[in-house]
XYZ file of C-alpha atoms in Angstrom:
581
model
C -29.760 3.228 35.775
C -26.685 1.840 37.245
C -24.631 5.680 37.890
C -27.629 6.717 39.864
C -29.967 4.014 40.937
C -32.695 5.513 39.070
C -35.770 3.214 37.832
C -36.087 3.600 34.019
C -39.019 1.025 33.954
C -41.841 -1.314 35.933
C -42.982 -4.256 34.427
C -45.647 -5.753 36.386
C -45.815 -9.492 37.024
C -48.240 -12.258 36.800
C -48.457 -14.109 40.100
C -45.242 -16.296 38.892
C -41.640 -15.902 39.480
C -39.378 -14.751 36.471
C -37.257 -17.687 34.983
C -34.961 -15.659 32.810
C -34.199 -12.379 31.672
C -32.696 -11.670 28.037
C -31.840 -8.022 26.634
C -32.152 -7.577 22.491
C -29.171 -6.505 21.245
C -30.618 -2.789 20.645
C -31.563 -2.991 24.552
C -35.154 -1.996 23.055
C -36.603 -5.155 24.101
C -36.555 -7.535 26.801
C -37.262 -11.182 26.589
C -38.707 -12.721 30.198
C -39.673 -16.156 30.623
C -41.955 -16.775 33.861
C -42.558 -19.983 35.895
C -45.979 -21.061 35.961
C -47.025 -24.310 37.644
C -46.498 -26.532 34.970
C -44.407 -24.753 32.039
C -42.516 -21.544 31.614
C -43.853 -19.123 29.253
C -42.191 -16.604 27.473
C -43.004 -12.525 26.658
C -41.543 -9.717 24.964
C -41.369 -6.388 26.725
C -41.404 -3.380 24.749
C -39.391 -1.033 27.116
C -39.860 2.021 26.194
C -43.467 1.520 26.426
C -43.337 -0.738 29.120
C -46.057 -3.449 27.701
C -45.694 -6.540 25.792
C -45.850 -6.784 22.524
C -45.070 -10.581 21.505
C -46.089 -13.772 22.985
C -44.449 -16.797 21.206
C -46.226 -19.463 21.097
C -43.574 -21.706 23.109
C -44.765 -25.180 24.613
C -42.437 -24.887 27.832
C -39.661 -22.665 27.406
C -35.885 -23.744 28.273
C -33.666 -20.781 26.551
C -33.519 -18.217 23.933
C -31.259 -16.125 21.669
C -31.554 -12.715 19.903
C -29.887 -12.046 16.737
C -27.794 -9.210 16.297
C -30.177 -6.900 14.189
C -32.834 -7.823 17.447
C -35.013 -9.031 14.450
C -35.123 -12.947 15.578
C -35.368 -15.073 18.581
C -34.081 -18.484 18.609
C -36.055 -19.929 21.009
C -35.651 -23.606 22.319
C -38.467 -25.364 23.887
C -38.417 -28.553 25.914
C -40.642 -30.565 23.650
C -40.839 -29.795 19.898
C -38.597 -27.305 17.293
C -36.239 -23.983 17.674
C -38.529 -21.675 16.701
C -37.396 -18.788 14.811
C -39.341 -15.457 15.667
C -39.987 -12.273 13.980
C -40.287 -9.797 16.568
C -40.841 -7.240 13.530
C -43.821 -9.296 12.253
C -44.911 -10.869 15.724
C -44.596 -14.892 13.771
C -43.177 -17.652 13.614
C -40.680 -17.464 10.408
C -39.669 -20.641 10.649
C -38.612 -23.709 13.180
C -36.326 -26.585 13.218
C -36.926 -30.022 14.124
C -35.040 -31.330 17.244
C -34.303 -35.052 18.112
C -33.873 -34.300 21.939
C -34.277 -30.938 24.130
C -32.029 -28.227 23.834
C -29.769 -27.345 26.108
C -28.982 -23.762 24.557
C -28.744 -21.586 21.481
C -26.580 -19.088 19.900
C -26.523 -16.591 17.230
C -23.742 -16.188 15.357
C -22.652 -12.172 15.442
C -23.443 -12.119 11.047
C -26.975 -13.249 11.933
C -26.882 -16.280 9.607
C -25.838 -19.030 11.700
C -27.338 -20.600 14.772
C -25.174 -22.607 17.810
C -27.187 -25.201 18.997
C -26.122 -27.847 21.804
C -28.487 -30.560 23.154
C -29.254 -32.617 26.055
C -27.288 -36.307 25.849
C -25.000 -35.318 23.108
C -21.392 -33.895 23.174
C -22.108 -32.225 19.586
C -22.551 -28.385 18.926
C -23.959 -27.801 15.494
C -23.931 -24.958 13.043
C -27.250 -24.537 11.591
C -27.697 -22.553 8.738
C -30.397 -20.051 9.576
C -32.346 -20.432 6.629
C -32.590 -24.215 5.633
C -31.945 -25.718 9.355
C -29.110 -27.851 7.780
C -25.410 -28.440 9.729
C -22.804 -26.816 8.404
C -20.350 -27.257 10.942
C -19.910 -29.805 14.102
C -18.078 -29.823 16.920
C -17.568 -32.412 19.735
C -16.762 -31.862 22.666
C -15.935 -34.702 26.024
C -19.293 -34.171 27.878
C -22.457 -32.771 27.106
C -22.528 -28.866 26.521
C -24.737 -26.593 28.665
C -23.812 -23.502 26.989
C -22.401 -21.484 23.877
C -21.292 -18.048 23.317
C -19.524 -16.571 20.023
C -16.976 -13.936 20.527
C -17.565 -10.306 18.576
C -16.406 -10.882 15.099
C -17.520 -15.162 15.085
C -14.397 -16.684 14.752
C -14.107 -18.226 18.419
C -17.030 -20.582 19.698
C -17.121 -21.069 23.833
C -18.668 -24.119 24.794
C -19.433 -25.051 28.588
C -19.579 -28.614 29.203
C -21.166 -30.937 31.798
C -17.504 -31.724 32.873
C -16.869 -27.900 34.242
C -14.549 -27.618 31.422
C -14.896 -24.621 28.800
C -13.865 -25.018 25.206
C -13.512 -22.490 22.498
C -13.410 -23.794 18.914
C -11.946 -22.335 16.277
C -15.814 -21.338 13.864
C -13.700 -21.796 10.879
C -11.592 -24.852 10.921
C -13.446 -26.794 13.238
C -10.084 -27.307 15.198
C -10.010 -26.685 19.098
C -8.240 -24.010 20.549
C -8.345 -23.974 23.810
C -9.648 -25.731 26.908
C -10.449 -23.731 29.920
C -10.845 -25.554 33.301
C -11.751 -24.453 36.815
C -15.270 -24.587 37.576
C -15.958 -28.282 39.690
C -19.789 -28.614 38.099
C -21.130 -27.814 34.872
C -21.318 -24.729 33.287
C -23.860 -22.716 32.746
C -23.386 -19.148 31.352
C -20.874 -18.162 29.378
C -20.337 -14.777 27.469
C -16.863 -13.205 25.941
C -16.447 -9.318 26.535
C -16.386 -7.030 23.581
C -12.597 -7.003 22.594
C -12.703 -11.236 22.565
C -9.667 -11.732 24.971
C -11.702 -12.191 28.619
C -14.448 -14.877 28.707
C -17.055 -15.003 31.846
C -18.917 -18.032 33.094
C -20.867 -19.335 35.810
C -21.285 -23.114 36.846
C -23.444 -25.226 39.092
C -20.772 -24.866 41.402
C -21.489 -21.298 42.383
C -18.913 -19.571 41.285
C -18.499 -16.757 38.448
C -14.939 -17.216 37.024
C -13.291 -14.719 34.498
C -10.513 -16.111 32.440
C -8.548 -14.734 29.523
C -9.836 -16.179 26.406
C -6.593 -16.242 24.778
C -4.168 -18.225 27.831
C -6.726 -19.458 30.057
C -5.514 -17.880 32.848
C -7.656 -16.818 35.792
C -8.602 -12.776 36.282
C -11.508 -13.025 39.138
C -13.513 -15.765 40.713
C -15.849 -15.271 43.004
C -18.907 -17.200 44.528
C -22.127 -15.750 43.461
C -26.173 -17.444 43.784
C -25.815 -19.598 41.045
C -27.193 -17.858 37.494
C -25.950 -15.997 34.893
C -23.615 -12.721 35.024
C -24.208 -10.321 32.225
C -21.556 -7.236 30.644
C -23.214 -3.776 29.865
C -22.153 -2.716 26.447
C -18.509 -1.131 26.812
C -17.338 -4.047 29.443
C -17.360 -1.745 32.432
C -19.803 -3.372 34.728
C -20.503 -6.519 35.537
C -23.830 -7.366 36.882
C -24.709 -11.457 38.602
C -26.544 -12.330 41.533
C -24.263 -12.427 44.491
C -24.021 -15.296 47.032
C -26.225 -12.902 49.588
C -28.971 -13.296 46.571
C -28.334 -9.481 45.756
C -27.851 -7.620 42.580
C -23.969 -7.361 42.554
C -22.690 -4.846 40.163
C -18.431 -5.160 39.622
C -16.355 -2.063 38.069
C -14.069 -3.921 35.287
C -11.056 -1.975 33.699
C -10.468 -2.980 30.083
C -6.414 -3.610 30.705
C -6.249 -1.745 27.262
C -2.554 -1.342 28.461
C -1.645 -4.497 27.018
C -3.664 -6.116 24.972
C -2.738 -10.080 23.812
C -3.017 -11.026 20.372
C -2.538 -15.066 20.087
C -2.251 -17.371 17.087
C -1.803 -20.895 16.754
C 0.875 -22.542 15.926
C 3.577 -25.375 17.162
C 5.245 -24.457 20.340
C 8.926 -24.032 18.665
C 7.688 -21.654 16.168
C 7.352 -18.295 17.806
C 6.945 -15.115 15.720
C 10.555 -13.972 14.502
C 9.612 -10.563 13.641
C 7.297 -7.772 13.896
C 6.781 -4.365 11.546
C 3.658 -1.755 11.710
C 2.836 -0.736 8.361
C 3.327 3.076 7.499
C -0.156 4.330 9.041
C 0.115 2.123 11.980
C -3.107 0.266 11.000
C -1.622 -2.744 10.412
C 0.864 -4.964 12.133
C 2.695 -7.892 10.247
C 4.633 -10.862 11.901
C 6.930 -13.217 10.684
C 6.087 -17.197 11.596
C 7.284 -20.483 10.456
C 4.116 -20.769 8.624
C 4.266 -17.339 7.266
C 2.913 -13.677 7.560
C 0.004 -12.746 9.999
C -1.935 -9.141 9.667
C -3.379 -8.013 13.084
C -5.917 -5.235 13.544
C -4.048 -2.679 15.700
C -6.972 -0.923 16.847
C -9.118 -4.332 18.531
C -6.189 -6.546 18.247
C -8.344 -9.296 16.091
C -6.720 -10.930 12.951
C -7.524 -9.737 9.689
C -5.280 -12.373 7.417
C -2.554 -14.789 6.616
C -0.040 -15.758 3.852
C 0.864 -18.914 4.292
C 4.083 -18.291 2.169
C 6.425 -20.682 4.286
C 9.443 -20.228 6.846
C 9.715 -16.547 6.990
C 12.083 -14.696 9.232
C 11.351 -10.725 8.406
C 9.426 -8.552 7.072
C 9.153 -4.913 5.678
C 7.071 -2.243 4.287
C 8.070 -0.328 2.044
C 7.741 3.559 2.592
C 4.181 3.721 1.057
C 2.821 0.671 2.600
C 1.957 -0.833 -1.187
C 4.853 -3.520 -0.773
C 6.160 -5.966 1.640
C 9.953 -7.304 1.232
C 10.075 -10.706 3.176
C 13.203 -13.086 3.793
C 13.064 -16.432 4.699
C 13.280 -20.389 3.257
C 11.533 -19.086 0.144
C 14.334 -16.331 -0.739
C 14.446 -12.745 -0.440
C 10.729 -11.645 -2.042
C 8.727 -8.765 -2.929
C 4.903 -8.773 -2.145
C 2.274 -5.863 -3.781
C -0.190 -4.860 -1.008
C -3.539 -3.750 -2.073
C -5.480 -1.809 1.373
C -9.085 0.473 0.963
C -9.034 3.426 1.235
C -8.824 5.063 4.306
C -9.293 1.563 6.582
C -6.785 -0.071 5.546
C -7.520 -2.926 7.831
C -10.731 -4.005 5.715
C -10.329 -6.202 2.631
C -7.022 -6.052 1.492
C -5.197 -7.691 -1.126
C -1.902 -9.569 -0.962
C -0.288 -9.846 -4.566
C 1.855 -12.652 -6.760
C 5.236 -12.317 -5.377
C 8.373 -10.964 -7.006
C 11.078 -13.083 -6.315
C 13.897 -10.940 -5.988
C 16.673 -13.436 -6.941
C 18.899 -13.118 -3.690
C 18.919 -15.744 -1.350
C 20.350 -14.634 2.605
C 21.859 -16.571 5.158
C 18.509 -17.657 6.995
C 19.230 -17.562 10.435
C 20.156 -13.281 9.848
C 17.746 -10.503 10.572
C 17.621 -8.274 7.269
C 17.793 -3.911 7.369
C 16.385 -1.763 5.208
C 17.039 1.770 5.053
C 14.453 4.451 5.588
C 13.905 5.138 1.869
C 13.480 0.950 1.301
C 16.154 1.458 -1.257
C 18.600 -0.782 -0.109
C 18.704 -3.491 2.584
C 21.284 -5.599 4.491
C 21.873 -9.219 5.053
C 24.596 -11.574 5.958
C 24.823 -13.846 2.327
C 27.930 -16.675 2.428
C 29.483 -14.815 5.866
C 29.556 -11.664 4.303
C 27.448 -8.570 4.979
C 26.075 -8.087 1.788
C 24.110 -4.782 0.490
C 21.433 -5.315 -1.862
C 19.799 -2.287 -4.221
C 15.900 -3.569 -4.390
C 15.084 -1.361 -7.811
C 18.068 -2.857 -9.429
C 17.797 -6.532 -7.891
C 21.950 -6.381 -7.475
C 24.374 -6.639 -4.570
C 25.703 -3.601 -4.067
C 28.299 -3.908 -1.934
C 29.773 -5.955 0.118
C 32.283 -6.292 3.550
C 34.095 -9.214 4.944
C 35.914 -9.577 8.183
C 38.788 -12.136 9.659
C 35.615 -14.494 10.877
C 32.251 -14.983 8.994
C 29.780 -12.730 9.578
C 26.264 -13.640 11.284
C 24.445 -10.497 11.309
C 24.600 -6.934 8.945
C 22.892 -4.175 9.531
C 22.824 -0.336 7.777
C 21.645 3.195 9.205
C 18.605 4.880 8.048
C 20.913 7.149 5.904
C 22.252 4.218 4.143
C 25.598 5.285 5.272
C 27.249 2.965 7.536
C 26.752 -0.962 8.106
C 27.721 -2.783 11.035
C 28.336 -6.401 11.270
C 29.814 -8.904 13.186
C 29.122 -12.602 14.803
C 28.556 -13.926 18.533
C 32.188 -15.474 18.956
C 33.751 -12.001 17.965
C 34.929 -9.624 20.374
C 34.177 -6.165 18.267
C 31.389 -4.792 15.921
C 32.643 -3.684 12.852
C 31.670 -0.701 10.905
C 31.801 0.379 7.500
C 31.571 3.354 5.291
C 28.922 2.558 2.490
C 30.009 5.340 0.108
C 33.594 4.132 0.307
C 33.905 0.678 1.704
C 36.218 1.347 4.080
C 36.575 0.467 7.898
C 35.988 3.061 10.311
C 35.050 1.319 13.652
C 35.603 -1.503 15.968
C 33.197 -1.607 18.538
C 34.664 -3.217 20.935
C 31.788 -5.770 21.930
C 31.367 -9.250 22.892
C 29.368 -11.867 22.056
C 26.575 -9.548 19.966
C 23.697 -10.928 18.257
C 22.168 -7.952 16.359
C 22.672 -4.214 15.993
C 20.078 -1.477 14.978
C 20.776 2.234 14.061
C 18.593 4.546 15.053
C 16.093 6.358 12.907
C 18.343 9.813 13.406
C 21.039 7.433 12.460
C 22.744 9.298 15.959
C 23.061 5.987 18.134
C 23.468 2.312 17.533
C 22.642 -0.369 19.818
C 24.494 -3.195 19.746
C 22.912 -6.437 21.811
C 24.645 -9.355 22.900
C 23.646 -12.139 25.359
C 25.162 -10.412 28.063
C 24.682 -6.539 27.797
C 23.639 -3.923 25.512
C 25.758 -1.037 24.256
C 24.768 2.320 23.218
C 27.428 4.157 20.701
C 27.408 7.903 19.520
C 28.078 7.381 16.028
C 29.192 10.990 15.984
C 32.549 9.548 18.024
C 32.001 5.494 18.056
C 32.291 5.868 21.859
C 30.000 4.193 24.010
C 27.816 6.604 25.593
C 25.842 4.036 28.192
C 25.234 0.107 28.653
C 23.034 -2.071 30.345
C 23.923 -5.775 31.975
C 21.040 -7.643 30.829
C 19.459 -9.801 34.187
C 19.297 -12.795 33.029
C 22.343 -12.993 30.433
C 22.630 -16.409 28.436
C 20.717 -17.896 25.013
C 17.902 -15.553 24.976
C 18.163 -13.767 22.269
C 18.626 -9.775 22.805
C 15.774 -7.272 20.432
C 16.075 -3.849 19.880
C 14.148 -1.187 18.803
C 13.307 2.373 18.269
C 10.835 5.167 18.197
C 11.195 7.097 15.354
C 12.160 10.024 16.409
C 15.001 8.429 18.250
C 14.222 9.351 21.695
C 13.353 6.324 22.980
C 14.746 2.519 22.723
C 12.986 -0.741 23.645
C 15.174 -3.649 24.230
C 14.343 -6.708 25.421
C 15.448 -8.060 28.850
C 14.547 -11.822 29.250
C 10.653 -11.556 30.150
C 10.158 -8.099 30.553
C 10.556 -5.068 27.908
C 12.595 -2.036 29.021
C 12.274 1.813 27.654
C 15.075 3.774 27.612
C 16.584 6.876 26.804
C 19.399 5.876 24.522
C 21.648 8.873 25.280
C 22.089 8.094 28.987
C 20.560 4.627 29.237
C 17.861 6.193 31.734
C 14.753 3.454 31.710
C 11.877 5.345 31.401
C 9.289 2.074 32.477
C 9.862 -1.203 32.609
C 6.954 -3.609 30.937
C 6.086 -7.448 31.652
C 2.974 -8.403 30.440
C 0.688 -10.961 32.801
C 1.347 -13.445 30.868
C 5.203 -13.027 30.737
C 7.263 -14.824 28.136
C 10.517 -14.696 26.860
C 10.783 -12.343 24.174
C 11.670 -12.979 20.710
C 11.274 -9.217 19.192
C 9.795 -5.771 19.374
C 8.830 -2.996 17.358
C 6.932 0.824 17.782
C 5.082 1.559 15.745
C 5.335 4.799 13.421
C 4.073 7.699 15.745
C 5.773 5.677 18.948
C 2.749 5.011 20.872
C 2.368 1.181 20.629
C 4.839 -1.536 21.292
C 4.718 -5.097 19.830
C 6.163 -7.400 21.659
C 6.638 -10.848 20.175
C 6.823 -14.128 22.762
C 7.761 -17.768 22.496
C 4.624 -18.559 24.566
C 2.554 -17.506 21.298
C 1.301 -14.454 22.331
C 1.891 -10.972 21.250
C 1.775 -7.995 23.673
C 0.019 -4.882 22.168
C 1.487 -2.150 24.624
C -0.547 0.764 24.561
C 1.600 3.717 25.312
C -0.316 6.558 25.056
C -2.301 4.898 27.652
C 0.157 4.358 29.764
C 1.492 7.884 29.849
C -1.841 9.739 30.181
C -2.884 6.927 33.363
C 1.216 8.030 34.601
C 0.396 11.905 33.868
C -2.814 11.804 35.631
C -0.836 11.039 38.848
C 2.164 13.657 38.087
C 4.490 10.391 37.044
C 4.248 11.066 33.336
C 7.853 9.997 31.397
C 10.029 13.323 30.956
C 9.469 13.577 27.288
C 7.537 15.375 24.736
C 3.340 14.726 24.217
C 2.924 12.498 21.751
C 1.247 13.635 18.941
C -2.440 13.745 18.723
C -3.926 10.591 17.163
C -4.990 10.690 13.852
C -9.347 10.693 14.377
C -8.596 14.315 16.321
C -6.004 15.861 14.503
C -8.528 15.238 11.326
C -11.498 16.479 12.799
C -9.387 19.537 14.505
């Protein structure tokens, strides 16, 4: 046992040194190949009993995979067919032919494909587990060593001959990424649990670990060349160090921020980002449409590929999704399981709402998702979304760019970059009853108590009471010019984000005290933010494709546990605990 050092089981040896070493999934079992003069031979250890209980019959043994029930082995030989095993039934259940030797083999995490790569061929194929046959290929510069899926099968890692790691894309076939570092081939390869850190070993002797998503480098080190393996909840790491010693490493999860990444061209970062009402779900607006991310692991669970699409908003009950972009102003019906509501869900036929914006505007809706705002022909234009009509509408001496309303659906402010105020306006009435006197604003957000608005512009942002229209605080953005300013709040209005070139900054929006500053370590410019419902995650959109997942609650219990805690109240409890409470 790795806390204590105790010895949970002796398997005696044969006279011949072990080869390999492979846990089953259920850690129940434990493959080990051994060396004998002239072949390597393969047994299966019962553990808890300590005593085998399978021999394959393997003609020289090179590797070997477990499925993910621990029901099969996939084991390659040097000479002759994969063999698939039942360990249940102690036979072979069936094989596949091989042209040349197999270099290694890999379940995918359903249990119904197989990863195969080969000696003298660039080529990873998909077999399908039950008739052998290729359903997938993927080629790759130099021969592949390696494989290793990530948790839910939709990223393949493949280690070449090169020293150069790529991940494929299981579905399309397409590339992702190429990771490069190691100066030999590779030889082990395995992604953590979450899918964002990938570790590998190479002929070179050195174990590298890399973020999945970027490619960047977290650790190397030089270890006895081998494998490296991750105990189940990614908190140790286990290889064979360069001293030819059991090296054990403590790993943090960096749960802090986690990255979610997508693919798309380089000009086309996201343009928007909106939790849905539980905070299950998080949406983001692309050139190519709407993404839905898994906020608890981070992994993607869809995409509407609906077009140029610039924002995005539930409504109050999370059942629809009101969407601006090339396409028009457009209503989407959301159908989510029960309970999970990041399982199988269901995006509907759209309703085209009839009401096409200026594109380059961010649209508001008000708390109720009565009633939203956009700038339509220069114009800040109100629009009633039972109805389908303009409600109202406010001009000014220049064109408008941007309109936004309170939560209240009382006031909407508007203005453009070349102006030197923000103007405000009375919904109820129509008439002027502000001029914020600020230059060169982008956008403006009210807050949910509808007490403050923000107004951001490419040199500061201003904070205004709206119970006087005087300013109560600002802040000179660092590096002022054409990066676009983002703004957001936590619901209960205690807290704005705004964005500040690369880095994210919290602040308390009645004295413009920054609570923590956040850069993620993979900084990018920032092209918008958003908290979530209960205020304990950030989403943080970036033009390098990547979207920071900023863990709050995290963050503040880590701060609290070292008396630095943020002087506001707890945060709620999460949901799991306040339902079993």
């Amino acid at each position: 046992a790795v806390a204590d050092n105790r010895e949970l089981a002796f398997l005696p040896g044969f006279g011949s040194n072990v080869h390999a070493m492979y846990f089953s999934p259920d850690k129940r079992l434990l493959a080990v190949s051994y060396t004998r003069s002239d072949s390597i031979e393969l047994r299966i250890w019962d553990l808890a009993q300590e005593k085998i209980v399978s021999i394959p019959p393997v003609q020289n043994f090179r590797n070997l995979a477990l499925s993910p029930d621990s029901r099969l082995a996939a084991i390659a030989q040097d000479h002759g067919p994969i063999l698939i095993y039942d360990l249940t039934l102690d036979r072979t259940a069936r094989s596949f032919p091989q042209e040349s030797p197999v270099n290694g083999v890999a379940f995918h995490p359903t249990g119904r494909t197989l990863a195969v790569c080969r000696m003298g061929t660039p080529v990873v194929q998909l077999l399908d587990l039950e008739t052998g046959t290729t359903v997938r290929s993927f080629t790759n510069s130099d021969v592949v060593f390696c494989l290793a899926w990530n948790t839910d099968g939709s990223s393949l890692a493949a280690g070449g001959k090169d020293g150069r790691i790529r991940i494929w894309d299981a579905d399309t076939g397409r590339m992702r990424s190429t990771l490069m570092g190691h100066q030999s081939a590779v030889i082990h390869l395995s992604f953590n649990h979450t899918g964002d850190i990938l570790v590998s070993t190479s002929w070179d002797g050195r174990l590298r670990l890399c973020n999945a998503i970027t490619g960047a480098e977290i650790f190397n080190r030089e270890i006895y060349a081998g494998g490296a393996s991750l105990c189940p909840d990614d908190s140790w790491l286990v290889c064979q160090t360069a001293e030819r010693k059991i090296g054990i490493f403590e790993m943090t999860s960096g749960d802090e921020c986690r990255l979610l990444a997508f693919d798309e061209m380089a000009a086309s970062e996201p343009w928007c980002c909106v939790f849905d009402p539980d905070g299950q779900v998080l949406v983001t607006a692309h050139r190519a449409g709407l993404r839905f991310w898994n906020v608890r692991n981070g992994l993607p669970i869809g995409f509407q590929s609906i077009g140029e699409t610039h924002s995005a908003f539930f409504d109050s009950a999370g059942k629809r999704l009101v969407t601006n972009g090339a396409g028009g102003l457009r209503r989407w019906p959301m159908e989510f399981p029960p309970g999970d509501r990041t399982g199988n869900f269901k995006v509907g036929a759209a309703e085209d709402l009839g009401w096409q914006t200026d594109l380059d505007q961010i649209t508001s809706m008000d708390r109720e998702a009565k009633v939203l705002a956009a700038v339509r022909d220069g114009k800040a234009c109100v629009f009633d979304l039972k109805t389908r009509t303009e409600k109202s509408r406010f001009a000014g001496e220049m064109p408008f760019e941007f309109a936004t309303i309170s939560d209240d659906a009382k006031w909407c402010a508007a203005s453009q970059w070349k102006a030197k105020s923000v103007r405000v306006f009375d919904m109820a009435t129509g008439n002027r009853i502000a001029d914020l006197p600020a230059d060169k604003v982008y956008v403006a957000v009210f807050s949910p108590d509808n007490q403050w608005l923000v107004t951001g512009g490419y040199e500061e942002y201003c904070f205004w009471n709206t119970a006087s229209w005087q300013m109560s605080c600002r802040l000179r953005r660092a590096r002022p010019g054409y990066i676009r300013p983002a703004i957001s709040f936590a619901l209960d209005s205690r807290m704005a984000a705004v964005a500040d070139a690369q880095k994210v900054l919290l602040l308390d929006p009645a004295t413009g005290r920054q609570f923590a500053s956040l850069e993620s370590r993979e900084p990018a410019n920032v092209s918008a933010i958003g908290f979530n419902p209960d205020g304990t995650r950030l989403a943080v959109c970036g033009w390098n494709h990547l979207i920071q997942l900023w863990d709050l609650r995290l963050i503040r219990q880590e701060l609290a546990a070292i008396n630095l805690d943020w002087e506001l109240p707890p945060y709620p409890a999460p949901a799991a605990q306040q339902n079993s409470n």
